[in-house]
Amino acid sequence: MNPVVAAGRSGPQTGPSASPGQAVRGRTALCIPRGMSIDAWRSLGRQIQEISSSSAWWLGDWLLYGQAEFPNRYKHAIAQTSLDYQTLRNYAWVARRFAPHQRHEALSFQHHAEVAGLPEEERGQWLARAAEQRWSRNELRRQVRVRKEITGAAERAVQLKMKPDDGQRELWQAAAVRTGKDLLTWITTVLDDAANSAPAISG
């Protein structure tokens, strides 16, 4: 009977045989020995997840080193990794945006990529919130998008609060009537005219 279970590939397995209780990692398969304990299986899963999550950071830092030390870094990187140019540039860009001490171990590389384009202070705040709330990458993206929409709407909506007394209101209303405008349009026109006629302030 075959002593191992192969994940991700069927048929006979080639390569090194599994030591008792240990999985054998290959390029195209993970060979897990029968009889592995549930704790060992869980530990193996955590190791795989950590490697998967770390690999993008490793590639990004590797590329940044190549950028500083060697010419034609992306040409050599593509040849070594079989990754396309744009993918490698994305890894390097995100790695450059976050110094090692700014990276959250509890969050994926993709979490960091979602906020990499924000100012540094905002990046840290969003990542801290995502870690605290245990947001997925998609939820972090949604939260950032909603905040941008709210901020954009607030910037577009300029509110001018005025509290004229009764005498001012009657005076303004009468002036608006004489020009054939409603009060709000008249006020806006007067303010625009005043702004356009105000003297420029030299530096």
PDB file of C-alpha atoms in Angstrom:
ATOM      1  CA  MET A   1       0.000   0.000   0.000  1.00  0.00           C
ATOM      2  CA  ASN A   2       1.263   3.479  -0.874  1.00  0.00           C
ATOM      3  CA  PRO A   3       2.531   4.986   2.421  1.00  0.00           C
ATOM      4  CA  VAL A   4       1.820   8.592   1.456  1.00  0.00           C
ATOM      5  CA  VAL A   5      -1.107  10.715   0.379  1.00  0.00           C
ATOM      6  CA  ALA A   6      -0.283  13.165  -2.401  1.00  0.00           C
ATOM      7  CA  ALA A   7      -2.060  16.505  -2.374  1.00  0.00           C
ATOM      8  CA  GLY A   8      -2.469  18.261  -5.694  1.00  0.00           C
ATOM      9  CA  ARG A   9      -1.357  15.374  -7.932  1.00  0.00           C
ATOM     10  CA  SER A  10      -2.545  11.875  -8.726  1.00  0.00           C
ATOM     11  CA  GLY A  11      -0.644   8.835  -9.903  1.00  0.00           C
ATOM     12  CA  PRO A  12       2.740   7.429  -8.823  1.00  0.00           C
ATOM     13  CA  GLN A  13       4.984   9.817  -6.924  1.00  0.00           C
ATOM     14  CA  THR A  14       8.652  10.327  -7.667  1.00  0.00           C
ATOM     15  CA  GLY A  15      11.346  11.996  -5.607  1.00  0.00           C
ATOM     16  CA  PRO A  16      12.469  11.424  -2.009  1.00  0.00           C
ATOM     17  CA  SER A  17      10.405   9.124   0.148  1.00  0.00           C
ATOM     18  CA  ALA A  18       8.732  10.470   3.241  1.00  0.00           C
ATOM     19  CA  SER A  19      10.415   9.933   6.578  1.00  0.00           C
ATOM     20  CA  PRO A  20       8.143   8.509   9.254  1.00  0.00           C
ATOM     21  CA  GLY A  21       5.672  11.193  10.256  1.00  0.00           C
ATOM     22  CA  GLN A  22       7.082  13.819   7.891  1.00  0.00           C
ATOM     23  CA  ALA A  23       5.646  15.297   4.698  1.00  0.00           C
ATOM     24  CA  VAL A  24       7.771  15.555   1.578  1.00  0.00           C
ATOM     25  CA  ARG A  25       7.519  18.836  -0.283  1.00  0.00           C
ATOM     26  CA  GLY A  26       8.012  18.749  -4.020  1.00  0.00           C
ATOM     27  CA  ARG A  27       7.591  21.300  -6.764  1.00  0.00           C
ATOM     28  CA  THR A  28       4.266  19.836  -7.891  1.00  0.00           C
ATOM     29  CA  ALA A  29       3.079  17.872  -4.887  1.00  0.00           C
ATOM     30  CA  LEU A  30       2.964  17.616  -1.115  1.00  0.00           C
ATOM     31  CA  CYS A  31       3.309  13.994  -0.008  1.00  0.00           C
ATOM     32  CA  ILE A  32       1.796  13.442   3.430  1.00  0.00           C
ATOM     33  CA  PRO A  33       2.433  10.125   5.225  1.00  0.00           C
ATOM     34  CA  ARG A  34      -0.559   8.167   6.408  1.00  0.00           C
ATOM     35  CA  GLY A  35      -1.052   8.217  10.144  1.00  0.00           C
ATOM     36  CA  MET A  36       0.029  11.846  10.637  1.00  0.00           C
ATOM     37  CA  SER A  37      -1.524  13.256  13.795  1.00  0.00           C
ATOM     38  CA  ILE A  38      -4.083  16.058  13.644  1.00  0.00           C
ATOM     39  CA  ASP A  39      -1.686  18.393  15.481  1.00  0.00           C
ATOM     40  CA  ALA A  40       1.094  17.687  13.002  1.00  0.00           C
ATOM     41  CA  TRP A  41      -1.314  18.221  10.112  1.00  0.00           C
ATOM     42  CA  ARG A  42      -2.423  21.584  11.536  1.00  0.00           C
ATOM     43  CA  SER A  43       1.191  22.634  12.062  1.00  0.00           C
ATOM     44  CA  LEU A  44       1.988  21.720   8.477  1.00  0.00           C
ATOM     45  CA  GLY A  45      -0.888  23.883   7.256  1.00  0.00           C
ATOM     46  CA  ARG A  46       0.378  26.842   9.282  1.00  0.00           C
ATOM     47  CA  GLN A  47       3.846  26.413   7.808  1.00  0.00           C
ATOM     48  CA  ILE A  48       2.450  26.383   4.269  1.00  0.00           C
ATOM     49  CA  GLN A  49       0.360  29.489   4.948  1.00  0.00           C
ATOM     50  CA  GLU A  50       3.357  31.340   6.397  1.00  0.00           C
ATOM     51  CA  ILE A  51       5.510  30.461   3.393  1.00  0.00           C
ATOM     52  CA  SER A  52       2.772  31.524   0.993  1.00  0.00           C
ATOM     53  CA  SER A  53       2.226  34.823   2.803  1.00  0.00           C
ATOM     54  CA  SER A  54       5.931  35.537   3.163  1.00  0.00           C
ATOM     55  CA  SER A  55       6.983  34.733  -0.389  1.00  0.00           C
ATOM     56  CA  ALA A  56       5.654  38.010  -1.848  1.00  0.00           C
ATOM     57  CA  TRP A  57       7.560  40.029   0.774  1.00  0.00           C
ATOM     58  CA  TRP A  58      10.681  37.973   0.150  1.00  0.00           C
ATOM     59  CA  LEU A  59      10.463  38.568  -3.586  1.00  0.00           C
ATOM     60  CA  GLY A  60       9.842  42.275  -3.042  1.00  0.00           C
ATOM     61  CA  ASP A  61      12.832  42.657  -0.728  1.00  0.00           C
ATOM     62  CA  TRP A  62      14.947  40.538  -3.079  1.00  0.00           C
ATOM     63  CA  LEU A  63      14.062  42.850  -5.953  1.00  0.00           C
ATOM     64  CA  LEU A  64      14.843  45.972  -3.918  1.00  0.00           C
ATOM     65  CA  TYR A  65      18.261  44.539  -3.109  1.00  0.00           C
ATOM     66  CA  GLY A  66      18.829  43.816  -6.780  1.00  0.00           C
ATOM     67  CA  GLN A  67      17.763  47.349  -7.618  1.00  0.00           C
ATOM     68  CA  ALA A  68      20.396  48.767  -5.297  1.00  0.00           C
ATOM     69  CA  GLU A  69      23.210  46.349  -6.052  1.00  0.00           C
ATOM     70  CA  PHE A  70      22.871  45.021  -9.592  1.00  0.00           C
ATOM     71  CA  PRO A  71      21.989  46.355 -13.041  1.00  0.00           C
ATOM     72  CA  ASN A  72      19.160  44.914 -15.135  1.00  0.00           C
ATOM     73  CA  ARG A  73      17.526  43.606 -11.972  1.00  0.00           C
ATOM     74  CA  TYR A  74      14.086  42.866 -13.438  1.00  0.00           C
ATOM     75  CA  LYS A  75      15.516  41.074 -16.453  1.00  0.00           C
ATOM     76  CA  HIS A  76      17.433  38.724 -14.179  1.00  0.00           C
ATOM     77  CA  ALA A  77      14.493  38.419 -11.785  1.00  0.00           C
ATOM     78  CA  ILE A  78      12.114  37.374 -14.527  1.00  0.00           C
ATOM     79  CA  ALA A  79      14.588  34.734 -15.708  1.00  0.00           C
ATOM     80  CA  GLN A  80      14.966  33.335 -12.190  1.00  0.00           C
ATOM     81  CA  THR A  81      11.325  33.350 -11.069  1.00  0.00           C
ATOM     82  CA  SER A  82       9.283  32.912 -14.272  1.00  0.00           C
ATOM     83  CA  LEU A  83       7.094  35.782 -13.046  1.00  0.00           C
ATOM     84  CA  ASP A  84       6.064  38.563 -15.359  1.00  0.00           C
ATOM     85  CA  TYR A  85       7.509  42.045 -15.211  1.00  0.00           C
ATOM     86  CA  GLN A  86       4.401  43.757 -13.860  1.00  0.00           C
ATOM     87  CA  THR A  87       3.984  41.213 -11.040  1.00  0.00           C
ATOM     88  CA  LEU A  88       7.566  41.741  -9.942  1.00  0.00           C
ATOM     89  CA  ARG A  89       7.187  45.513 -10.089  1.00  0.00           C
ATOM     90  CA  ASN A  90       4.102  45.274  -7.872  1.00  0.00           C
ATOM     91  CA  TYR A  91       5.971  43.181  -5.296  1.00  0.00           C
ATOM     92  CA  ALA A  92       8.866  45.626  -5.239  1.00  0.00           C
ATOM     93  CA  TRP A  93       6.576  48.662  -5.042  1.00  0.00           C
ATOM     94  CA  VAL A  94       4.634  47.344  -2.042  1.00  0.00           C
ATOM     95  CA  ALA A  95       7.842  46.229  -0.291  1.00  0.00           C
ATOM     96  CA  ARG A  96       9.305  49.706  -0.810  1.00  0.00           C
ATOM     97  CA  ARG A  97       6.213  51.352   0.689  1.00  0.00           C
ATOM     98  CA  PHE A  98       6.488  49.376   3.938  1.00  0.00           C
ATOM     99  CA  ALA A  99       9.684  49.100   5.925  1.00  0.00           C
ATOM    100  CA  PRO A 100       9.971  45.724   7.700  1.00  0.00           C
ATOM    101  CA  HIS A 101       8.883  47.195  11.035  1.00  0.00           C
ATOM    102  CA  GLN A 102       5.711  48.594   9.399  1.00  0.00           C
ATOM    103  CA  ARG A 103       4.501  45.228   8.133  1.00  0.00           C
ATOM    104  CA  HIS A 104       1.787  43.454  10.100  1.00  0.00           C
ATOM    105  CA  GLU A 105       2.438  39.743  10.525  1.00  0.00           C
ATOM    106  CA  ALA A 106      -1.258  39.131  11.140  1.00  0.00           C
ATOM    107  CA  LEU A 107      -2.125  40.547   7.706  1.00  0.00           C
ATOM    108  CA  SER A 108      -1.355  39.295   4.232  1.00  0.00           C
ATOM    109  CA  PHE A 109       0.789  40.937   1.613  1.00  0.00           C
ATOM    110  CA  GLN A 110      -2.454  41.658  -0.261  1.00  0.00           C
ATOM    111  CA  HIS A 111      -3.773  43.642   2.734  1.00  0.00           C
ATOM    112  CA  HIS A 112      -0.709  45.852   2.530  1.00  0.00           C
ATOM    113  CA  ALA A 113      -1.066  46.218  -1.231  1.00  0.00           C
ATOM    114  CA  GLU A 114      -4.611  47.560  -0.767  1.00  0.00           C
ATOM    115  CA  VAL A 115      -3.390  50.588   1.209  1.00  0.00           C
ATOM    116  CA  ALA A 116       0.097  51.003  -0.267  1.00  0.00           C
ATOM    117  CA  GLY A 117      -0.980  54.037  -2.299  1.00  0.00           C
ATOM    118  CA  LEU A 118      -2.173  55.981   0.765  1.00  0.00           C
ATOM    119  CA  PRO A 119      -0.072  58.437   2.813  1.00  0.00           C
ATOM    120  CA  GLU A 120       2.148  56.705   5.362  1.00  0.00           C
ATOM    121  CA  GLU A 121       0.107  57.675   8.435  1.00  0.00           C
ATOM    122  CA  GLU A 122      -3.122  56.477   6.835  1.00  0.00           C
ATOM    123  CA  ARG A 123      -1.518  53.198   5.775  1.00  0.00           C
ATOM    124  CA  GLY A 124      -0.602  52.407   9.354  1.00  0.00           C
ATOM    125  CA  GLN A 125      -4.037  53.345  10.668  1.00  0.00           C
ATOM    126  CA  TRP A 126      -5.862  51.194   8.137  1.00  0.00           C
ATOM    127  CA  LEU A 127      -3.633  48.186   8.751  1.00  0.00           C
ATOM    128  CA  ALA A 128      -4.018  48.476  12.513  1.00  0.00           C
ATOM    129  CA  ARG A 129      -7.787  48.634  12.109  1.00  0.00           C
ATOM    130  CA  ALA A 130      -7.818  45.663   9.748  1.00  0.00           C
ATOM    131  CA  ALA A 131      -5.751  43.604  12.169  1.00  0.00           C
ATOM    132  CA  GLU A 132      -7.954  44.550  15.123  1.00  0.00           C
ATOM    133  CA  GLN A 133     -11.201  43.869  13.267  1.00  0.00           C
ATOM    134  CA  ARG A 134      -9.803  40.814  11.467  1.00  0.00           C
ATOM    135  CA  TRP A 135     -10.885  42.142   8.099  1.00  0.00           C
ATOM    136  CA  SER A 136     -10.283  40.117   4.981  1.00  0.00           C
ATOM    137  CA  ARG A 137      -8.433  41.758   2.105  1.00  0.00           C
ATOM    138  CA  ASN A 138     -11.754  42.365   0.357  1.00  0.00           C
ATOM    139  CA  GLU A 139     -13.306  43.910   3.464  1.00  0.00           C
ATOM    140  CA  LEU A 140     -10.332  46.232   3.868  1.00  0.00           C
ATOM    141  CA  ARG A 141     -10.696  47.272   0.241  1.00  0.00           C
ATOM    142  CA  ARG A 142     -14.409  47.953   0.785  1.00  0.00           C
ATOM    143  CA  GLN A 143     -13.797  50.001   3.916  1.00  0.00           C
ATOM    144  CA  VAL A 144     -11.145  52.122   2.206  1.00  0.00           C
ATOM    145  CA  ARG A 145     -13.410  52.699  -0.804  1.00  0.00           C
ATOM    146  CA  VAL A 146     -16.330  53.762   1.405  1.00  0.00           C
ATOM    147  CA  ARG A 147     -14.123  56.179   3.316  1.00  0.00           C
ATOM    148  CA  LYS A 148     -12.851  57.706   0.063  1.00  0.00           C
ATOM    149  CA  GLU A 149     -16.409  58.166  -1.168  1.00  0.00           C
ATOM    150  CA  ILE A 150     -17.474  59.845   2.078  1.00  0.00           C
ATOM    151  CA  THR A 151     -14.423  62.110   2.105  1.00  0.00           C
ATOM    152  CA  GLY A 152     -14.907  63.030  -1.535  1.00  0.00           C
ATOM    153  CA  ALA A 153     -18.546  63.887  -0.972  1.00  0.00           C
ATOM    154  CA  ALA A 154     -17.659  66.030   2.024  1.00  0.00           C
ATOM    155  CA  GLU A 155     -15.050  67.914   0.018  1.00  0.00           C
ATOM    156  CA  ARG A 156     -17.524  68.561  -2.787  1.00  0.00           C
ATOM    157  CA  ALA A 157     -20.305  69.754  -0.471  1.00  0.00           C
ATOM    158  CA  VAL A 158     -19.303  73.193   0.781  1.00  0.00           C
ATOM    159  CA  GLN A 159     -21.694  74.452   3.394  1.00  0.00           C
ATOM    160  CA  LEU A 160     -21.871  78.108   4.343  1.00  0.00           C
ATOM    161  CA  LYS A 161     -23.853  78.739   7.499  1.00  0.00           C
ATOM    162  CA  MET A 162     -25.174  82.257   7.960  1.00  0.00           C
ATOM    163  CA  LYS A 163     -27.459  83.684  10.650  1.00  0.00           C
ATOM    164  CA  PRO A 164     -28.648  87.115   9.502  1.00  0.00           C
ATOM    165  CA  ASP A 165     -30.928  89.107  11.773  1.00  0.00           C
ATOM    166  CA  ASP A 166     -34.425  90.071  10.624  1.00  0.00           C
ATOM    167  CA  GLY A 167     -33.292  93.436   9.266  1.00  0.00           C
ATOM    168  CA  GLN A 168     -30.538  91.878   7.160  1.00  0.00           C
ATOM    169  CA  ARG A 169     -32.828  89.193   5.839  1.00  0.00           C
ATOM    170  CA  GLU A 170     -35.458  91.758   4.737  1.00  0.00           C
ATOM    171  CA  LEU A 171     -32.790  93.942   3.111  1.00  0.00           C
ATOM    172  CA  TRP A 172     -31.238  91.018   1.238  1.00  0.00           C
ATOM    173  CA  GLN A 173     -34.603  89.669   0.186  1.00  0.00           C
ATOM    174  CA  ALA A 174     -35.619  93.032  -1.222  1.00  0.00           C
ATOM    175  CA  ALA A 175     -32.374  93.304  -3.167  1.00  0.00           C
ATOM    176  CA  ALA A 176     -32.854  89.796  -4.584  1.00  0.00           C
ATOM    177  CA  VAL A 177     -36.385  90.668  -5.712  1.00  0.00           C
ATOM    178  CA  ARG A 178     -35.121  93.810  -7.497  1.00  0.00           C
ATOM    179  CA  THR A 179     -32.657  91.712  -9.510  1.00  0.00           C
ATOM    180  CA  GLY A 180     -35.207  89.024 -10.285  1.00  0.00           C
ATOM    181  CA  LYS A 181     -33.289  86.341  -8.352  1.00  0.00           C
ATOM    182  CA  ASP A 182     -34.146  84.143  -5.415  1.00  0.00           C
ATOM    183  CA  LEU A 183     -32.313  84.957  -2.194  1.00  0.00           C
ATOM    184  CA  LEU A 184     -29.746  82.120  -2.391  1.00  0.00           C
ATOM    185  CA  THR A 185     -28.852  82.909  -6.020  1.00  0.00           C
ATOM    186  CA  TRP A 186     -28.528  86.618  -5.199  1.00  0.00           C
ATOM    187  CA  ILE A 187     -26.234  85.912  -2.222  1.00  0.00           C
ATOM    188  CA  THR A 188     -24.058  83.621  -4.354  1.00  0.00           C
ATOM    189  CA  THR A 189     -23.808  86.243  -7.104  1.00  0.00           C
ATOM    190  CA  VAL A 190     -22.845  88.991  -4.656  1.00  0.00           C
ATOM    191  CA  LEU A 191     -20.170  86.808  -3.046  1.00  0.00           C
ATOM    192  CA  ASP A 192     -18.759  85.832  -6.436  1.00  0.00           C
ATOM    193  CA  ASP A 193     -18.587  89.466  -7.504  1.00  0.00           C
ATOM    194  CA  ALA A 194     -16.869  90.405  -4.264  1.00  0.00           C
ATOM    195  CA  ALA A 195     -14.335  87.596  -4.631  1.00  0.00           C
ATOM    196  CA  ASN A 196     -13.542  88.579  -8.216  1.00  0.00           C
ATOM    197  CA  SER A 197     -13.074  92.249  -7.345  1.00  0.00           C
ATOM    198  CA  ALA A 198     -10.975  91.632  -4.223  1.00  0.00           C
ATOM    199  CA  PRO A 199      -7.346  92.801  -4.601  1.00  0.00           C
ATOM    200  CA  ALA A 200      -4.755  90.076  -5.058  1.00  0.00           C
ATOM    201  CA  ILE A 201      -2.449  89.452  -2.102  1.00  0.00           C
ATOM    202  CA  SER A 202       1.183  89.552  -3.174  1.00  0.00           C
ATOM    203  CA  GLY A 203       3.619  87.148  -1.616  1.00  0.00           C
TER     204      GLY A 203
END
